[in-house]
Tab-separated table of C-alpha atoms (C1' of nucleotides) in Angstrom:
chain	number	residue	atom	x	y	z
A	1067	UNK	CA	57.679	-28.663	211.132
A	1068	UNK	CA	57.480	-26.551	208.036
A	1069	UNK	CA	57.210	-27.904	204.528
A	1070	UNK	CA	59.843	-27.174	201.886
A	1071	UNK	CA	58.739	-26.188	198.394
A	1072	UNK	CA	59.785	-29.584	197.113
A	1073	UNK	CA	57.709	-31.286	199.793
A	1074	UNK	CA	54.676	-29.163	199.016
A	1075	UNK	CA	54.962	-29.927	195.343
A	1076	UNK	CA	55.338	-33.649	195.994
A	1077	UNK	CA	52.258	-33.616	198.208
A	1078	UNK	CA	50.228	-32.018	195.437
A	1079	UNK	CA	51.400	-34.515	192.838
A	1080	UNK	CA	50.774	-37.470	195.119
A	1081	UNK	CA	47.375	-35.969	195.829
A	1082	UNK	CA	46.489	-35.714	192.155
A	1083	UNK	CA	47.686	-39.259	191.582
A	1084	UNK	CA	45.275	-40.536	194.205
A	1085	UNK	CA	42.489	-38.323	192.923
A	1086	UNK	CA	42.813	-40.090	189.588
A	1087	UNK	CA	42.309	-43.317	191.459
A	1088	UNK	CA	38.953	-42.002	192.648
A	1089	UNK	CA	39.859	-40.653	196.066
A	1090	UNK	CA	38.806	-37.264	197.211
A	1091	UNK	CA	41.425	-34.515	196.947
A	1092	UNK	CA	42.183	-34.054	200.608
A	1093	UNK	CA	42.534	-37.787	201.226
A	1094	UNK	CA	45.252	-37.964	198.609
A	1095	UNK	CA	47.059	-34.951	199.974
A	1096	UNK	CA	47.013	-36.294	203.505
A	1097	UNK	CA	48.646	-39.470	202.233
A	1098	UNK	CA	51.200	-37.309	200.485
A	1099	UNK	CA	51.836	-35.344	203.649
A	1100	UNK	CA	52.318	-38.467	205.741
A	1101	UNK	CA	54.799	-39.748	203.159
A	1102	UNK	CA	56.966	-36.633	203.053
A	1103	UNK	CA	56.575	-35.568	206.667
A	1104	UNK	CA	59.951	-35.541	208.392
A	1105	UNK	CA	58.578	-37.646	211.229
A	1106	UNK	CA	56.521	-39.878	208.933
A	1107	UNK	CA	53.572	-39.038	211.159
A	1108	UNK	CA	51.508	-35.996	211.973
A	1109	UNK	CA	48.976	-34.812	214.500
A	1110	UNK	CA	45.484	-33.721	213.565
A	1111	UNK	CA	46.372	-30.106	214.205
A	1112	UNK	CA	49.520	-30.324	212.128
A	1113	UNK	CA	47.602	-31.683	209.176
A	1114	UNK	CA	45.133	-28.822	209.461
A	1115	UNK	CA	47.897	-26.255	209.533
A	1116	UNK	CA	50.301	-27.738	207.009
A	1117	UNK	CA	47.599	-28.331	204.419
A	1118	UNK	CA	45.629	-25.203	205.286
A	1119	UNK	CA	42.255	-26.931	205.474
A	1120	UNK	CA	39.439	-27.116	207.976
A	1121	UNK	CA	39.192	-29.445	210.938
A	1122	UNK	CA	36.012	-30.985	209.613
A	1123	UNK	CA	37.606	-31.886	206.311
A	1124	UNK	CA	40.583	-33.456	208.054
A	1125	UNK	CA	38.343	-35.345	210.449
A	1126	UNK	CA	36.331	-36.846	207.614
A	1127	UNK	CA	39.386	-37.691	205.529
A	1128	UNK	CA	41.122	-39.393	208.445
A	1129	UNK	CA	38.006	-41.373	209.284
A	1130	UNK	CA	37.917	-42.539	205.691
A	1131	UNK	CA	41.611	-43.466	205.611
A	1132	UNK	CA	41.290	-45.419	208.831
A	1133	UNK	CA	38.208	-47.229	207.568
A	1134	UNK	CA	40.159	-48.188	204.454
A	1135	UNK	CA	42.961	-49.412	206.681
A	1136	UNK	CA	45.491	-47.076	205.155
A	1137	UNK	CA	46.192	-44.981	208.236
A	1138	UNK	CA	46.498	-45.680	211.947
A	1139	UNK	CA	47.225	-43.504	214.893
A	1140	UNK	CA	49.373	-43.992	217.929
A	1141	UNK	CA	49.385	-42.024	221.147
A	1142	UNK	CA	52.143	-40.992	223.469
A	1143	UNK	CA	52.042	-41.074	227.267
A	1144	UNK	CA	51.036	-37.748	228.757
A	1145	UNK	CA	49.937	-36.428	225.380
A	1146	UNK	CA	46.331	-36.294	224.288
A	1147	UNK	CA	47.148	-35.880	220.620
A	1148	UNK	CA	46.881	-38.654	218.099
A	1149	UNK	CA	49.819	-39.286	215.807
A	1150	UNK	CA	48.542	-40.420	212.446
A	1151	UNK	CA	50.723	-42.410	210.105
A	1152	UNK	CA	50.500	-44.506	206.987
A	1153	UNK	CA	50.476	-48.255	207.391
A	1154	UNK	CA	53.619	-48.618	205.312
A	1155	UNK	CA	54.149	-52.140	206.582
A	1156	UNK	CA	51.050	-53.142	204.719
A	1157	UNK	CA	52.103	-52.154	201.216
A	1158	UNK	CA	51.997	-55.804	200.230
A	1159	UNK	CA	48.417	-56.370	201.344
A	1160	UNK	CA	47.376	-53.097	199.801
A	1161	UNK	CA	49.000	-53.885	196.496
A	1162	UNK	CA	47.401	-57.309	196.510
A	1163	UNK	CA	43.999	-55.685	197.027
A	1164	UNK	CA	44.694	-53.436	194.040
A	1165	UNK	CA	45.565	-56.415	191.869
A	1166	UNK	CA	42.484	-58.336	192.915
A	1167	UNK	CA	40.403	-55.284	192.280
A	1168	UNK	CA	41.444	-54.939	188.684
A	1169	UNK	CA	40.873	-58.661	188.196
A	1170	UNK	CA	37.349	-58.232	189.545
A	1171	UNK	CA	36.158	-57.496	186.031
A	1172	UNK	CA	36.215	-61.270	185.496
A	1173	UNK	CA	32.891	-61.514	187.301
A	1174	UNK	CA	31.268	-59.348	184.669
A	1175	UNK	CA	33.051	-60.943	181.741
A	1176	UNK	CA	31.771	-64.323	182.862
A	1177	UNK	CA	28.247	-63.092	183.378
A	1178	UNK	CA	28.289	-61.488	179.966
A	1179	UNK	CA	29.509	-64.711	178.376
A	1180	UNK	CA	26.756	-66.659	180.089
A	1181	UNK	CA	24.149	-64.216	178.878
A	1182	UNK	CA	25.230	-63.926	175.242
A	1183	UNK	CA	23.603	-65.969	172.544
A	1184	UNK	CA	26.477	-65.955	170.062
A	1185	UNK	CA	28.692	-68.336	172.030
A	1186	UNK	CA	30.786	-69.349	169.037
A	1187	UNK	CA	31.489	-65.813	167.854
A	1188	UNK	CA	34.848	-64.159	167.672
A	1189	UNK	CA	33.632	-61.702	170.293
A	1190	UNK	CA	32.846	-64.445	172.766
A	1191	UNK	CA	36.040	-66.296	172.160
A	1192	UNK	CA	38.048	-63.138	172.833
A	1193	UNK	CA	36.125	-62.581	176.013
A	1194	UNK	CA	36.716	-66.169	177.008
A	1195	UNK	CA	40.440	-65.700	176.476
A	1196	UNK	CA	40.287	-62.664	178.703
A	1197	UNK	CA	38.392	-64.551	181.372
A	1198	UNK	CA	40.917	-67.375	181.248
A	1199	UNK	CA	43.720	-64.901	181.568
A	1200	UNK	CA	42.112	-63.224	184.549
A	1201	UNK	CA	41.754	-66.565	186.275
A	1202	UNK	CA	45.379	-67.352	185.547
A	1203	UNK	CA	46.351	-63.910	186.784
A	1204	UNK	CA	44.558	-64.265	190.086
A	1205	UNK	CA	46.242	-67.574	190.717
A	1206	UNK	CA	49.627	-66.087	189.927
A	1207	UNK	CA	49.433	-63.364	192.546
A	1208	UNK	CA	50.692	-65.357	195.534
A	1209	UNK	CA	53.615	-66.779	193.605
A	1210	UNK	CA	54.487	-63.293	192.463
A	1211	UNK	CA	55.059	-62.210	196.033
A	1212	UNK	CA	56.920	-65.418	196.799
A	1213	UNK	CA	59.273	-64.998	193.867
A	1214	UNK	CA	59.974	-61.455	194.988
A	1215	UNK	CA	60.692	-62.615	198.501
A	1216	UNK	CA	63.059	-65.288	197.234
A	1217	UNK	CA	64.888	-62.851	195.001
A	1218	UNK	CA	65.494	-60.365	197.808
A	1219	UNK	CA	66.633	-62.646	200.602
B	1245	UNK	CA	17.091	-54.611	169.546
B	1246	UNK	CA	15.474	-54.435	172.945
B	1247	UNK	CA	17.222	-55.099	176.221
B	1248	UNK	CA	16.139	-57.865	178.572
B	1249	UNK	CA	15.864	-57.178	182.275
B	1250	UNK	CA	18.965	-59.223	182.886
B	1251	UNK	CA	20.858	-57.214	180.283
B	1252	UNK	CA	19.717	-53.933	181.779
B	1253	UNK	CA	20.770	-55.013	185.211
B	1254	UNK	CA	24.166	-56.173	183.970
B	1255	UNK	CA	24.707	-52.852	182.220
B	1256	UNK	CA	24.021	-50.987	185.450
B	1257	UNK	CA	26.389	-53.151	187.445
B	1258	UNK	CA	29.132	-52.887	184.859
B	1259	UNK	CA	28.518	-49.153	184.848
B	1260	UNK	CA	28.913	-48.864	188.594
B	1261	UNK	CA	32.070	-50.972	188.463
B	1262	UNK	CA	33.631	-48.556	186.024
B	1263	UNK	CA	32.400	-45.563	187.983
B	1264	UNK	CA	34.386	-46.871	190.935
B	1265	UNK	CA	37.411	-46.847	188.663
B	1266	UNK	CA	36.885	-43.135	188.174
B	1267	UNK	CA	34.953	-43.103	184.921
B	1268	UNK	CA	31.861	-41.079	184.490
B	1269	UNK	CA	28.578	-42.966	184.796
B	1270	UNK	CA	27.523	-42.948	181.171
B	1271	UNK	CA	30.936	-44.088	179.950
B	1272	UNK	CA	30.679	-47.175	182.112
B	1273	UNK	CA	27.159	-47.935	180.999
B	1274	UNK	CA	28.075	-47.610	177.332
B	1275	UNK	CA	30.819	-50.168	177.882
B	1276	UNK	CA	28.266	-52.365	179.577
B	1277	UNK	CA	25.862	-51.954	176.691
B	1278	UNK	CA	28.492	-52.830	174.100
B	1279	UNK	CA	29.344	-55.934	176.103
B	1280	UNK	CA	25.808	-57.267	176.387
B	1281	UNK	CA	24.470	-56.010	173.059
B	1282	UNK	CA	23.351	-58.942	170.910
B	1283	UNK	CA	25.426	-57.661	167.996
B	1284	UNK	CA	28.352	-56.641	170.196
B	1285	UNK	CA	28.102	-53.253	168.535
B	1286	UNK	CA	25.641	-50.398	168.477
B	1287	UNK	CA	24.924	-47.252	166.529
B	1288	UNK	CA	24.924	-43.828	168.064
B	1289	UNK	CA	21.147	-43.655	167.875
B	1290	UNK	CA	20.749	-47.066	169.450
B	1291	UNK	CA	22.895	-46.071	172.396
B	1292	UNK	CA	20.787	-42.946	172.873
B	1293	UNK	CA	17.577	-44.952	172.823
B	1294	UNK	CA	18.635	-48.037	174.750
B	1295	UNK	CA	20.203	-46.045	177.557
B	1296	UNK	CA	17.667	-43.235	177.437
B	1297	UNK	CA	20.188	-40.430	177.452
B	1298	UNK	CA	20.858	-37.365	175.369
B	1299	UNK	CA	22.822	-37.217	172.144
B	1300	UNK	CA	25.296	-34.777	173.624
B	1301	UNK	CA	26.069	-37.061	176.524
B	1302	UNK	CA	26.596	-40.011	174.184
B	1303	UNK	CA	28.755	-37.952	171.859
B	1304	UNK	CA	31.034	-36.872	174.683
B	1305	UNK	CA	31.238	-40.334	176.187
B	1306	UNK	CA	32.091	-41.933	172.832
B	1307	UNK	CA	34.721	-39.308	172.127
B	1308	UNK	CA	36.258	-40.110	175.475
B	1309	UNK	CA	36.159	-43.870	174.916
B	1310	UNK	CA	37.760	-43.512	171.508
B	1311	UNK	CA	40.459	-41.226	172.874
B	1312	UNK	CA	41.178	-43.844	175.517
B	1313	UNK	CA	41.375	-46.437	172.771
B	1314	UNK	CA	38.622	-48.523	174.282
B	1315	UNK	CA	36.085	-48.187	171.493
B	1316	UNK	CA	36.270	-48.011	167.715
B	1317	UNK	CA	33.652	-47.666	165.050
B	1318	UNK	CA	33.225	-49.319	161.705
B	1319	UNK	CA	30.992	-48.280	158.851
B	1320	UNK	CA	28.997	-50.250	156.331
B	1321	UNK	CA	28.685	-49.504	152.624
B	1322	UNK	CA	25.603	-47.476	151.830
B	1323	UNK	CA	25.019	-46.686	155.488
B	1324	UNK	CA	26.021	-43.437	157.067
B	1325	UNK	CA	25.769	-44.717	160.606
B	1326	UNK	CA	28.774	-45.604	162.701
B	1327	UNK	CA	28.829	-48.929	164.445
B	1328	UNK	CA	30.618	-48.584	167.740
B	1329	UNK	CA	32.207	-51.546	169.425
B	1330	UNK	CA	34.621	-52.364	172.195
B	1331	UNK	CA	38.172	-53.193	171.235
B	1332	UNK	CA	37.917	-56.652	172.790
B	1333	UNK	CA	40.986	-57.804	170.907
B	1334	UNK	CA	42.979	-55.400	172.980
B	1335	UNK	CA	42.128	-56.730	176.412
B	1336	UNK	CA	45.754	-57.668	176.823
B	1337	UNK	CA	47.097	-54.196	176.085
B	1338	UNK	CA	44.420	-52.668	178.247
B	1339	UNK	CA	45.149	-54.942	181.161
B	1340	UNK	CA	48.839	-54.210	180.814
B	1341	UNK	CA	48.096	-50.503	180.980
B	1342	UNK	CA	46.110	-51.088	184.169
B	1343	UNK	CA	48.998	-52.987	185.718
B	1344	UNK	CA	51.503	-50.317	184.775
B	1345	UNK	CA	49.192	-47.693	186.131
B	1346	UNK	CA	49.031	-49.186	189.585
B	1347	UNK	CA	52.815	-49.580	189.527
B	1348	UNK	CA	53.142	-45.900	188.710
B	1349	UNK	CA	53.193	-45.135	192.404
B	1350	UNK	CA	56.842	-46.193	192.286
B	1351	UNK	CA	57.717	-42.771	190.864
B	1352	UNK	CA	56.416	-41.112	193.989
B	1353	UNK	CA	57.854	-43.648	196.376
B	1354	UNK	CA	61.285	-43.083	194.855
B	1355	UNK	CA	60.965	-39.321	194.967
B	1356	UNK	CA	59.874	-39.495	198.572
B	1357	UNK	CA	62.838	-41.695	199.440
B	1358	UNK	CA	65.208	-39.269	197.766
B	1359	UNK	CA	63.716	-36.354	199.652
B	1360	UNK	CA	63.628	-37.870	203.109
B	1361	UNK	CA	66.390	-37.229	205.615
B	1362	UNK	CA	65.928	-40.352	207.711
B	1363	UNK	CA	67.350	-42.758	205.124
B	1364	UNK	CA	68.146	-45.470	207.628
B	1365	UNK	CA	64.746	-45.455	209.319
B	1366	UNK	CA	62.305	-48.285	209.399
B	1367	UNK	CA	59.929	-46.143	207.393
B	1368	UNK	CA	62.430	-45.671	204.579
B	1369	UNK	CA	63.438	-49.281	204.525
B	1370	UNK	CA	59.791	-50.340	204.160
B	1371	UNK	CA	59.350	-47.882	201.357
B	1372	UNK	CA	62.508	-49.158	199.721
B	1373	UNK	CA	61.144	-52.689	199.883
B	1374	UNK	CA	57.987	-51.486	198.229
B	1375	UNK	CA	59.933	-49.697	195.525
B	1376	UNK	CA	61.993	-52.821	194.880
B	1377	UNK	CA	58.860	-54.876	194.655
B	1378	UNK	CA	57.294	-52.461	192.193
B	1379	UNK	CA	60.375	-52.650	190.002
B	1380	UNK	CA	60.265	-56.428	190.158
B	1381	UNK	CA	56.569	-56.340	189.390
B	1382	UNK	CA	56.971	-54.193	186.303
B	1383	UNK	CA	59.624	-56.491	184.962
B	1384	UNK	CA	57.435	-59.511	185.564
B	1385	UNK	CA	54.554	-58.258	183.436
B	1386	UNK	CA	55.777	-59.463	180.045
B	1387	UNK	CA	56.619	-62.895	181.352
B	1388	UNK	CA	53.199	-63.084	182.929
B	1389	UNK	CA	51.567	-62.810	179.535
B	1390	UNK	CA	54.054	-65.243	178.047
B	1391	UNK	CA	53.412	-67.856	180.687
B	1392	UNK	CA	49.711	-67.505	180.076
B	1393	UNK	CA	50.198	-67.896	176.349
B	1394	UNK	CA	52.281	-71.009	176.870
B	1395	UNK	CA	49.744	-72.523	179.196
B	1396	UNK	CA	46.854	-72.072	176.766
B	1397	UNK	CA	48.416	-73.257	173.530
C	52	DT	C1'	33.513	-27.979	238.660
C	53	DT	C1'	34.899	-25.500	235.344
C	54	DT	C1'	38.178	-25.014	231.552
C	55	DT	C1'	40.865	-26.677	228.000
C	56	DC	C1'	42.144	-29.698	224.502
C	57	DG	C1'	41.475	-32.708	220.589
C	58	DG	C1'	38.509	-33.997	217.649
C	59	DT	C1'	33.507	-34.809	215.648
C	60	DT	C1'	29.198	-33.582	213.704
C	61	DC	C1'	25.942	-30.570	211.575
C	62	DT	C1'	24.568	-27.090	208.415
C	63	DC	C1'	25.502	-24.193	204.754
C	64	DT	C1'	28.204	-22.594	200.633
C	65	DT	C1'	31.123	-23.208	196.794
C	66	DT	C1'	32.706	-25.861	193.146
C	67	DT	C1'	32.546	-29.496	190.037
C	68	DT	C1'	30.339	-33.070	187.473
C	69	DA	C1'	27.204	-34.973	184.412
C	70	DC	C1'	23.931	-34.328	181.543
C	71	DA	C1'	19.788	-32.103	178.756
C	72	DG	C1'	18.327	-29.497	174.990
C	73	DA	C1'	18.833	-26.766	171.240
C	74	DA	C1'	21.553	-24.801	167.750
C	75	DC	C1'	24.807	-26.062	164.593
C	76	DT	C1'	27.629	-28.599	160.860
C	77	DA	C1'	29.231	-31.681	157.333
C	78	DA	C1'	28.041	-35.028	154.157
C	79	DC	C1'	25.012	-36.995	151.366
C	80	DA	C1'	20.232	-37.367	149.209
C	81	DA	C1'	16.286	-35.777	146.782
D	1140	DT	C1'	18.985	-26.083	146.148
D	1141	DT	C1'	16.833	-27.656	149.718
D	1142	DG	C1'	16.212	-31.293	152.908
D	1143	DT	C1'	17.734	-35.092	155.723
D	1144	DT	C1'	20.776	-37.787	158.396
D	1145	DA	C1'	24.279	-38.487	161.886
D	1146	DG	C1'	26.642	-36.597	164.964
D	1147	DT	C1'	29.023	-32.308	167.437
D	1148	DT	C1'	29.260	-28.259	170.101
D	1149	DC	C1'	27.513	-24.781	173.065
D	1150	DT	C1'	24.911	-23.124	176.855
D	1151	DG	C1'	22.343	-23.839	180.806
D	1152	DT	C1'	21.089	-26.554	184.970
D	1153	DA	C1'	20.284	-30.092	188.462
D	1154	DA	C1'	22.656	-32.825	191.460
D	1155	DA	C1'	26.525	-34.305	193.849
D	1156	DA	C1'	31.045	-33.622	195.903
D	1157	DA	C1'	34.144	-31.174	198.778
D	1158	DG	C1'	34.984	-28.528	202.188
D	1159	DA	C1'	34.265	-24.232	205.611
D	1160	DG	C1'	32.830	-22.782	210.030
D	1161	DA	C1'	30.535	-23.106	214.105
D	1162	DA	C1'	28.378	-25.743	217.542
D	1163	DC	C1'	29.109	-29.587	219.997
D	1164	DC	C1'	31.128	-33.491	222.936
D	1165	DG	C1'	33.971	-36.380	225.957
D	1166	DA	C1'	38.120	-36.909	228.429
D	1167	DA	C1'	41.540	-34.955	230.940
D	1168	DA	C1'	43.560	-30.937	233.381
D	1169	DA	C1'	43.321	-27.136	236.406
DNA sequence: TTTTCGGTTCTCTTTTTACAGAACTAACAA
DNA sequence: TTGTTAGTTCTGTAAAAAGAGAACCGAAAA
């Protein structure tokens, strides 16, 4: 396949978005490519050609994406190539991981509170509020998905 | 003040946590310092000395943190120094920003869906589910904070 | 069994990041 | 008016990240 201008531009923007999340440039662009690719999957060679990067870079990026459980590959009978695709089925699990990750700060908030000597201070009480909220938030996550499921069924 | 071993170690861990979120090392450690600092605030000079870094690095990091609305400074009469502290009051706004940020992917999902030609495919329908969920999620955010408020009052 | 294909690994280069250090500046102080 | 304080800005640099390119490797094909 050949990428349209619109597709190329989308890939770049999706790439930058993921870069801001801490991923390396090529990783983000590969995710972009797999999203806009007409077949929703691509071979190793195709990725190299469509993104104009080296085999080594693609190899490393794909290894990373597979380790992070974001990409899988399938094979086809009589074809040695691997067909890489995003695990779109798993958006729920992935999103849940993201939510838990941002709530992870609770660990530090709690440790800080334990360590501080000014327990009664305004500072500590604010931090305690935050910690309480984070606990509440974590507990709310499952019900969030359930409520969504109920709404769309 | 002087930092205890436990405080130093906490600062490093908080620093690394923020690094993983894409912030530069010193920015994360300054946030850590302001969290564990006995006074919950620190002067420019103190930050330089306690973290053992250069003035320029601290200046840039503080400028960044203020631009991101994470840190403010106060002054005291007859004292030219600035006392930098975290905006702990704003944890709610900050957390909301984080949530909106991870939901930002919806923009791309929707653009991808618009661009794709295989509208009826399994791939597209999964992506549409995800987009619907993200919309639902964004709408749920205010009520999340309200429910928390109600619970703790 | 040799060649080809599909991908990996290693080494080297380029680019970017993060910071140091010194010069600089604005405000106040002596 | 000169000096001091508190911080900023500029320039250089060490280290790390990102990727190129070539050598390599294993499985399958010829």
